């Protein structure tokens, strides 16, 4: 499975999901693929997570969720995966653009967090549904890049975050 096929899977899941959730629906759809493609999908997930492992995005997640641990950042990026390729790409290019995302705006108004842990295991779940077994441990590898040292500051520093993520800071300050 390649990234384009994965993104098509997510778009179909988004269209079909209803109340069951995008990650759950993506797993159900993926379970219909051959075992090798299911296993390959987990590598795509981890590649996208590595691609999105960026300090500016972490700062945005910290603002949006009112704090963000290591696991919280994983779960936030899981949520971002379920938003589809366009939202994912836009957020990587400019994390401050998340201020325009309807779910971010709604979460800010309601004081809710954006997270989707289930999205991290789309292929694990699909493989279990398709085979009744666990995904083989050697199906994927992950290697995160080093975070940008220019963003190594306390994300609670409102002056720094407002200067670097002005639209998100304004949105969340007014929520």
PDB file of C-alpha atoms in Angstrom:
ATOM      1  CA  UNK A   1       0.000   0.000   0.000  1.00  0.00           C
ATOM      2  CA  UNK A   2       1.243   3.473  -0.804  1.00  0.00           C
ATOM      3  CA  UNK A   3       0.289   6.843   0.672  1.00  0.00           C
ATOM      4  CA  UNK A   4      -2.163   7.705  -2.099  1.00  0.00           C
ATOM      5  CA  UNK A   5      -4.070   4.457  -1.580  1.00  0.00           C
ATOM      6  CA  UNK A   6      -4.067   5.080   2.165  1.00  0.00           C
ATOM      7  CA  UNK A   7      -5.448   8.599   1.707  1.00  0.00           C
ATOM      8  CA  UNK A   8      -8.178   7.239  -0.580  1.00  0.00           C
ATOM      9  CA  UNK A   9      -9.038   4.742   2.147  1.00  0.00           C
ATOM     10  CA  UNK A  10      -9.319   7.571   4.681  1.00  0.00           C
ATOM     11  CA  UNK A  11     -11.525   9.635   2.355  1.00  0.00           C
ATOM     12  CA  UNK A  12     -13.856   6.678   1.811  1.00  0.00           C
ATOM     13  CA  UNK A  13     -13.937   6.028   5.554  1.00  0.00           C
ATOM     14  CA  UNK A  14     -14.724   9.704   6.204  1.00  0.00           C
ATOM     15  CA  UNK A  15     -17.631   9.527   3.769  1.00  0.00           C
ATOM     16  CA  UNK A  16     -18.933   6.269   5.277  1.00  0.00           C
ATOM     17  CA  UNK A  17     -18.123   6.701   8.965  1.00  0.00           C
ATOM     18  CA  UNK A  18     -21.256   8.172  10.455  1.00  0.00           C
ATOM     19  CA  UNK A  19     -21.209   7.718  14.215  1.00  0.00           C
ATOM     20  CA  UNK A  20     -18.760   4.812  14.270  1.00  0.00           C
ATOM     21  CA  UNK A  21     -15.662   6.930  13.628  1.00  0.00           C
ATOM     22  CA  UNK A  22     -13.269   7.299  10.746  1.00  0.00           C
ATOM     23  CA  UNK A  23     -10.509   5.068  12.148  1.00  0.00           C
ATOM     24  CA  UNK A  24     -12.951   2.254  12.861  1.00  0.00           C
ATOM     25  CA  UNK A  25     -14.466   2.481   9.385  1.00  0.00           C
ATOM     26  CA  UNK A  26     -11.015   2.653   7.768  1.00  0.00           C
ATOM     27  CA  UNK A  27     -10.076  -0.559   9.592  1.00  0.00           C
ATOM     28  CA  UNK A  28     -13.237  -2.271   8.396  1.00  0.00           C
ATOM     29  CA  UNK A  29     -12.564  -1.238   4.808  1.00  0.00           C
ATOM     30  CA  UNK A  30      -8.900  -2.186   5.009  1.00  0.00           C
ATOM     31  CA  UNK A  31      -9.826  -5.635   6.355  1.00  0.00           C
ATOM     32  CA  UNK A  32     -11.113  -6.432   2.855  1.00  0.00           C
ATOM     33  CA  UNK A  33      -7.649  -6.028   1.346  1.00  0.00           C
ATOM     34  CA  UNK A  34      -5.094  -8.853   0.977  1.00  0.00           C
ATOM     35  CA  UNK A  35      -3.071  -9.503   4.156  1.00  0.00           C
ATOM     36  CA  UNK A  36       0.138  -8.081   2.704  1.00  0.00           C
ATOM     37  CA  UNK A  37      -1.519  -4.783   1.814  1.00  0.00           C
ATOM     38  CA  UNK A  38      -3.092  -4.574   5.258  1.00  0.00           C
ATOM     39  CA  UNK A  39       0.306  -5.049   6.875  1.00  0.00           C
ATOM     40  CA  UNK A  40       1.858  -2.483   4.507  1.00  0.00           C
ATOM     41  CA  UNK A  41      -0.743   0.067   5.579  1.00  0.00           C
ATOM     42  CA  UNK A  42       0.753   0.151   9.071  1.00  0.00           C
ATOM     43  CA  UNK A  43       4.070   1.280   7.589  1.00  0.00           C
ATOM     44  CA  UNK A  44       2.247   4.074   5.783  1.00  0.00           C
ATOM     45  CA  UNK A  45       0.634   5.151   9.076  1.00  0.00           C
ATOM     46  CA  UNK A  46       4.020   5.245  10.819  1.00  0.00           C
ATOM     47  CA  UNK A  47       5.634   7.063   7.896  1.00  0.00           C
ATOM     48  CA  UNK A  48       2.933   9.736   8.107  1.00  0.00           C
ATOM     49  CA  UNK A  49       3.359   9.954  11.874  1.00  0.00           C
ATOM     50  CA  UNK A  50       7.099  10.421  11.414  1.00  0.00           C
ATOM     51  CA  UNK A  51       6.475  13.040   8.727  1.00  0.00           C
ATOM     52  CA  UNK A  52       4.194  14.935  11.104  1.00  0.00           C
ATOM     53  CA  UNK A  53       6.584  14.695  14.069  1.00  0.00           C
ATOM     54  CA  UNK A  54       7.379  18.396  14.044  1.00  0.00           C
ATOM     55  CA  UNK A  55       7.748  20.860  16.864  1.00  0.00           C
ATOM     56  CA  UNK A  56       5.501  23.545  15.286  1.00  0.00           C
ATOM     57  CA  UNK A  57       2.681  20.997  14.967  1.00  0.00           C
ATOM     58  CA  UNK A  58       3.305  19.856  18.546  1.00  0.00           C
ATOM     59  CA  UNK A  59       3.009  23.470  19.701  1.00  0.00           C
ATOM     60  CA  UNK A  60      -0.287  23.750  17.812  1.00  0.00           C
ATOM     61  CA  UNK A  61      -1.547  20.513  19.398  1.00  0.00           C
ATOM     62  CA  UNK A  62      -0.476  21.837  22.800  1.00  0.00           C
ATOM     63  CA  UNK A  63      -2.533  24.988  22.292  1.00  0.00           C
ATOM     64  CA  UNK A  64      -5.548  23.190  20.848  1.00  0.00           C
ATOM     65  CA  UNK A  65      -5.697  20.506  23.545  1.00  0.00           C
ATOM     66  CA  UNK A  66      -4.622  22.651  26.489  1.00  0.00           C
ATOM     67  CA  UNK A  67      -1.422  20.634  26.883  1.00  0.00           C
ATOM     68  CA  UNK A  68       0.118  17.754  24.985  1.00  0.00           C
ATOM     69  CA  UNK A  69       2.303  14.924  26.275  1.00  0.00           C
ATOM     70  CA  UNK A  70       4.244  12.555  24.011  1.00  0.00           C
ATOM     71  CA  UNK A  71       1.271  10.192  23.866  1.00  0.00           C
ATOM     72  CA  UNK A  72      -1.095  13.130  23.490  1.00  0.00           C
ATOM     73  CA  UNK A  73       0.859  14.299  20.446  1.00  0.00           C
ATOM     74  CA  UNK A  74       0.599  10.815  18.923  1.00  0.00           C
ATOM     75  CA  UNK A  75      -3.167  10.833  19.527  1.00  0.00           C
ATOM     76  CA  UNK A  76      -3.509  14.344  18.102  1.00  0.00           C
ATOM     77  CA  UNK A  77      -1.671  13.272  14.959  1.00  0.00           C
ATOM     78  CA  UNK A  78      -3.985  10.249  14.823  1.00  0.00           C
ATOM     79  CA  UNK A  79      -6.901  12.671  14.766  1.00  0.00           C
ATOM     80  CA  UNK A  80      -5.136  14.679  12.067  1.00  0.00           C
ATOM     81  CA  UNK A  81      -4.725  11.524   9.934  1.00  0.00           C
ATOM     82  CA  UNK A  82      -8.473  10.965  10.062  1.00  0.00           C
ATOM     83  CA  UNK A  83      -9.078  14.467   8.690  1.00  0.00           C
ATOM     84  CA  UNK A  84      -7.706  13.433   5.300  1.00  0.00           C
ATOM     85  CA  UNK A  85      -4.773  14.319   3.111  1.00  0.00           C
ATOM     86  CA  UNK A  86      -5.661  17.971   2.462  1.00  0.00           C
ATOM     87  CA  UNK A  87      -6.038  18.818   6.162  1.00  0.00           C
ATOM     88  CA  UNK A  88      -2.929  16.817   7.060  1.00  0.00           C
ATOM     89  CA  UNK A  89      -0.805  18.492   4.387  1.00  0.00           C
ATOM     90  CA  UNK A  90      -2.083  21.964   5.245  1.00  0.00           C
ATOM     91  CA  UNK A  91      -1.343  21.466   8.940  1.00  0.00           C
ATOM     92  CA  UNK A  92       2.206  20.343   8.200  1.00  0.00           C
ATOM     93  CA  UNK A  93       2.812  23.297   5.889  1.00  0.00           C
ATOM     94  CA  UNK A  94       1.325  25.781   8.367  1.00  0.00           C
ATOM     95  CA  UNK A  95       0.183  24.501  11.776  1.00  0.00           C
ATOM     96  CA  UNK A  96      -1.425  27.881  12.447  1.00  0.00           C
ATOM     97  CA  UNK A  97      -3.861  27.127   9.595  1.00  0.00           C
ATOM     98  CA  UNK A  98      -5.570  24.690  11.978  1.00  0.00           C
ATOM     99  CA  UNK A  99      -7.319  27.777  13.362  1.00  0.00           C
ATOM    100  CA  UNK A 100      -9.527  27.596  10.259  1.00  0.00           C
ATOM    101  CA  UNK A 101     -10.372  23.901  10.611  1.00  0.00           C
ATOM    102  CA  UNK A 102     -14.054  23.457  11.578  1.00  0.00           C
ATOM    103  CA  UNK A 103     -13.336  20.716  14.134  1.00  0.00           C
ATOM    104  CA  UNK A 104     -10.616  22.811  15.774  1.00  0.00           C
ATOM    105  CA  UNK A 105     -13.001  25.744  16.005  1.00  0.00           C
ATOM    106  CA  UNK A 106     -15.755  23.534  17.443  1.00  0.00           C
ATOM    107  CA  UNK A 107     -13.365  21.923  19.945  1.00  0.00           C
ATOM    108  CA  UNK A 108     -12.142  25.358  21.021  1.00  0.00           C
ATOM    109  CA  UNK A 109     -15.713  26.514  21.649  1.00  0.00           C
ATOM    110  CA  UNK A 110     -16.589  23.366  23.579  1.00  0.00           C
ATOM    111  CA  UNK A 111     -13.281  23.070  25.436  1.00  0.00           C
ATOM    112  CA  UNK A 112     -12.698  19.600  23.981  1.00  0.00           C
ATOM    113  CA  UNK A 113      -9.507  17.843  22.958  1.00  0.00           C
ATOM    114  CA  UNK A 114      -8.810  16.532  19.483  1.00  0.00           C
ATOM    115  CA  UNK A 115      -7.342  13.057  19.647  1.00  0.00           C
ATOM    116  CA  UNK A 116      -7.798   9.683  18.027  1.00  0.00           C
ATOM    117  CA  UNK A 117      -5.699   6.881  19.466  1.00  0.00           C
ATOM    118  CA  UNK A 118      -7.580   4.320  17.368  1.00  0.00           C
ATOM    119  CA  UNK A 119      -6.208   5.897  14.175  1.00  0.00           C
ATOM    120  CA  UNK A 120      -2.709   4.770  15.164  1.00  0.00           C
ATOM    121  CA  UNK A 121      -3.760   1.145  14.854  1.00  0.00           C
ATOM    122  CA  UNK A 122      -5.928   1.141  11.724  1.00  0.00           C
ATOM    123  CA  UNK A 123      -3.901  -1.682  10.175  1.00  0.00           C
ATOM    124  CA  UNK A 124      -3.587  -3.612  13.463  1.00  0.00           C
ATOM    125  CA  UNK A 125      -7.345  -3.624  13.806  1.00  0.00           C
ATOM    126  CA  UNK A 126      -7.894  -4.482  10.126  1.00  0.00           C
ATOM    127  CA  UNK A 127      -5.412  -7.340  10.269  1.00  0.00           C
ATOM    128  CA  UNK A 128      -7.181  -8.758  13.319  1.00  0.00           C
ATOM    129  CA  UNK A 129     -10.563  -8.430  11.637  1.00  0.00           C
ATOM    130  CA  UNK A 130      -9.292 -10.125   8.464  1.00  0.00           C
ATOM    131  CA  UNK A 131      -7.180 -12.902   9.997  1.00  0.00           C
ATOM    132  CA  UNK A 132      -8.050 -13.274  13.668  1.00  0.00           C
ATOM    133  CA  UNK A 133      -4.343 -12.768  14.393  1.00  0.00           C
ATOM    134  CA  UNK A 134      -2.109  -9.885  15.408  1.00  0.00           C
ATOM    135  CA  UNK A 135      -0.223  -7.920  12.806  1.00  0.00           C
ATOM    136  CA  UNK A 136       3.327  -9.328  12.532  1.00  0.00           C
ATOM    137  CA  UNK A 137       5.752  -7.204  14.548  1.00  0.00           C
ATOM    138  CA  UNK A 138       8.149  -6.939  11.607  1.00  0.00           C
ATOM    139  CA  UNK A 139       5.497  -5.295   9.402  1.00  0.00           C
ATOM    140  CA  UNK A 140       6.777  -1.797  10.049  1.00  0.00           C
ATOM    141  CA  UNK A 141       9.571   0.350  11.415  1.00  0.00           C
ATOM    142  CA  UNK A 142       9.463   3.870  12.750  1.00  0.00           C
ATOM    143  CA  UNK A 143      12.117   6.503  12.982  1.00  0.00           C
ATOM    144  CA  UNK A 144      11.228   9.974  14.171  1.00  0.00           C
ATOM    145  CA  UNK A 145      13.291  12.950  13.035  1.00  0.00           C
ATOM    146  CA  UNK A 146      14.927  15.326  15.478  1.00  0.00           C
ATOM    147  CA  UNK A 147      12.637  18.157  16.513  1.00  0.00           C
ATOM    148  CA  UNK A 148      13.488  21.678  15.364  1.00  0.00           C
ATOM    149  CA  UNK A 149      15.572  23.320  18.133  1.00  0.00           C
ATOM    150  CA  UNK A 150      14.182  26.749  17.152  1.00  0.00           C
ATOM    151  CA  UNK A 151      10.889  25.559  18.644  1.00  0.00           C
ATOM    152  CA  UNK A 152      12.457  24.373  21.895  1.00  0.00           C
ATOM    153  CA  UNK A 153      10.599  26.655  24.265  1.00  0.00           C
ATOM    154  CA  UNK A 154       7.895  26.252  26.893  1.00  0.00           C
ATOM    155  CA  UNK A 155       4.615  26.004  24.990  1.00  0.00           C
ATOM    156  CA  UNK A 156       2.951  27.656  27.994  1.00  0.00           C
ATOM    157  CA  UNK A 157       4.882  30.821  27.091  1.00  0.00           C
ATOM    158  CA  UNK A 158       1.950  32.736  25.616  1.00  0.00           C
ATOM    159  CA  UNK A 159       4.158  35.447  24.090  1.00  0.00           C
ATOM    160  CA  UNK A 160       6.172  32.833  22.155  1.00  0.00           C
ATOM    161  CA  UNK A 161       3.149  30.834  21.034  1.00  0.00           C
ATOM    162  CA  UNK A 162       1.214  33.973  20.071  1.00  0.00           C
ATOM    163  CA  UNK A 163       4.160  35.165  17.964  1.00  0.00           C
ATOM    164  CA  UNK A 164       4.575  31.801  16.243  1.00  0.00           C
ATOM    165  CA  UNK A 165       0.933  30.646  16.051  1.00  0.00           C
ATOM    166  CA  UNK A 166      -1.040  33.895  16.125  1.00  0.00           C
ATOM    167  CA  UNK A 167      -4.359  32.666  14.690  1.00  0.00           C
ATOM    168  CA  UNK A 168      -4.531  29.613  16.932  1.00  0.00           C
ATOM    169  CA  UNK A 169      -3.534  31.678  19.945  1.00  0.00           C
ATOM    170  CA  UNK A 170      -6.263  34.219  19.197  1.00  0.00           C
ATOM    171  CA  UNK A 171      -8.889  31.521  18.583  1.00  0.00           C
ATOM    172  CA  UNK A 172      -8.094  29.704  21.799  1.00  0.00           C
ATOM    173  CA  UNK A 173      -7.776  32.865  23.878  1.00  0.00           C
ATOM    174  CA  UNK A 174     -11.286  33.902  22.825  1.00  0.00           C
ATOM    175  CA  UNK A 175     -12.805  30.452  23.452  1.00  0.00           C
TER     176      UNK A 175
END
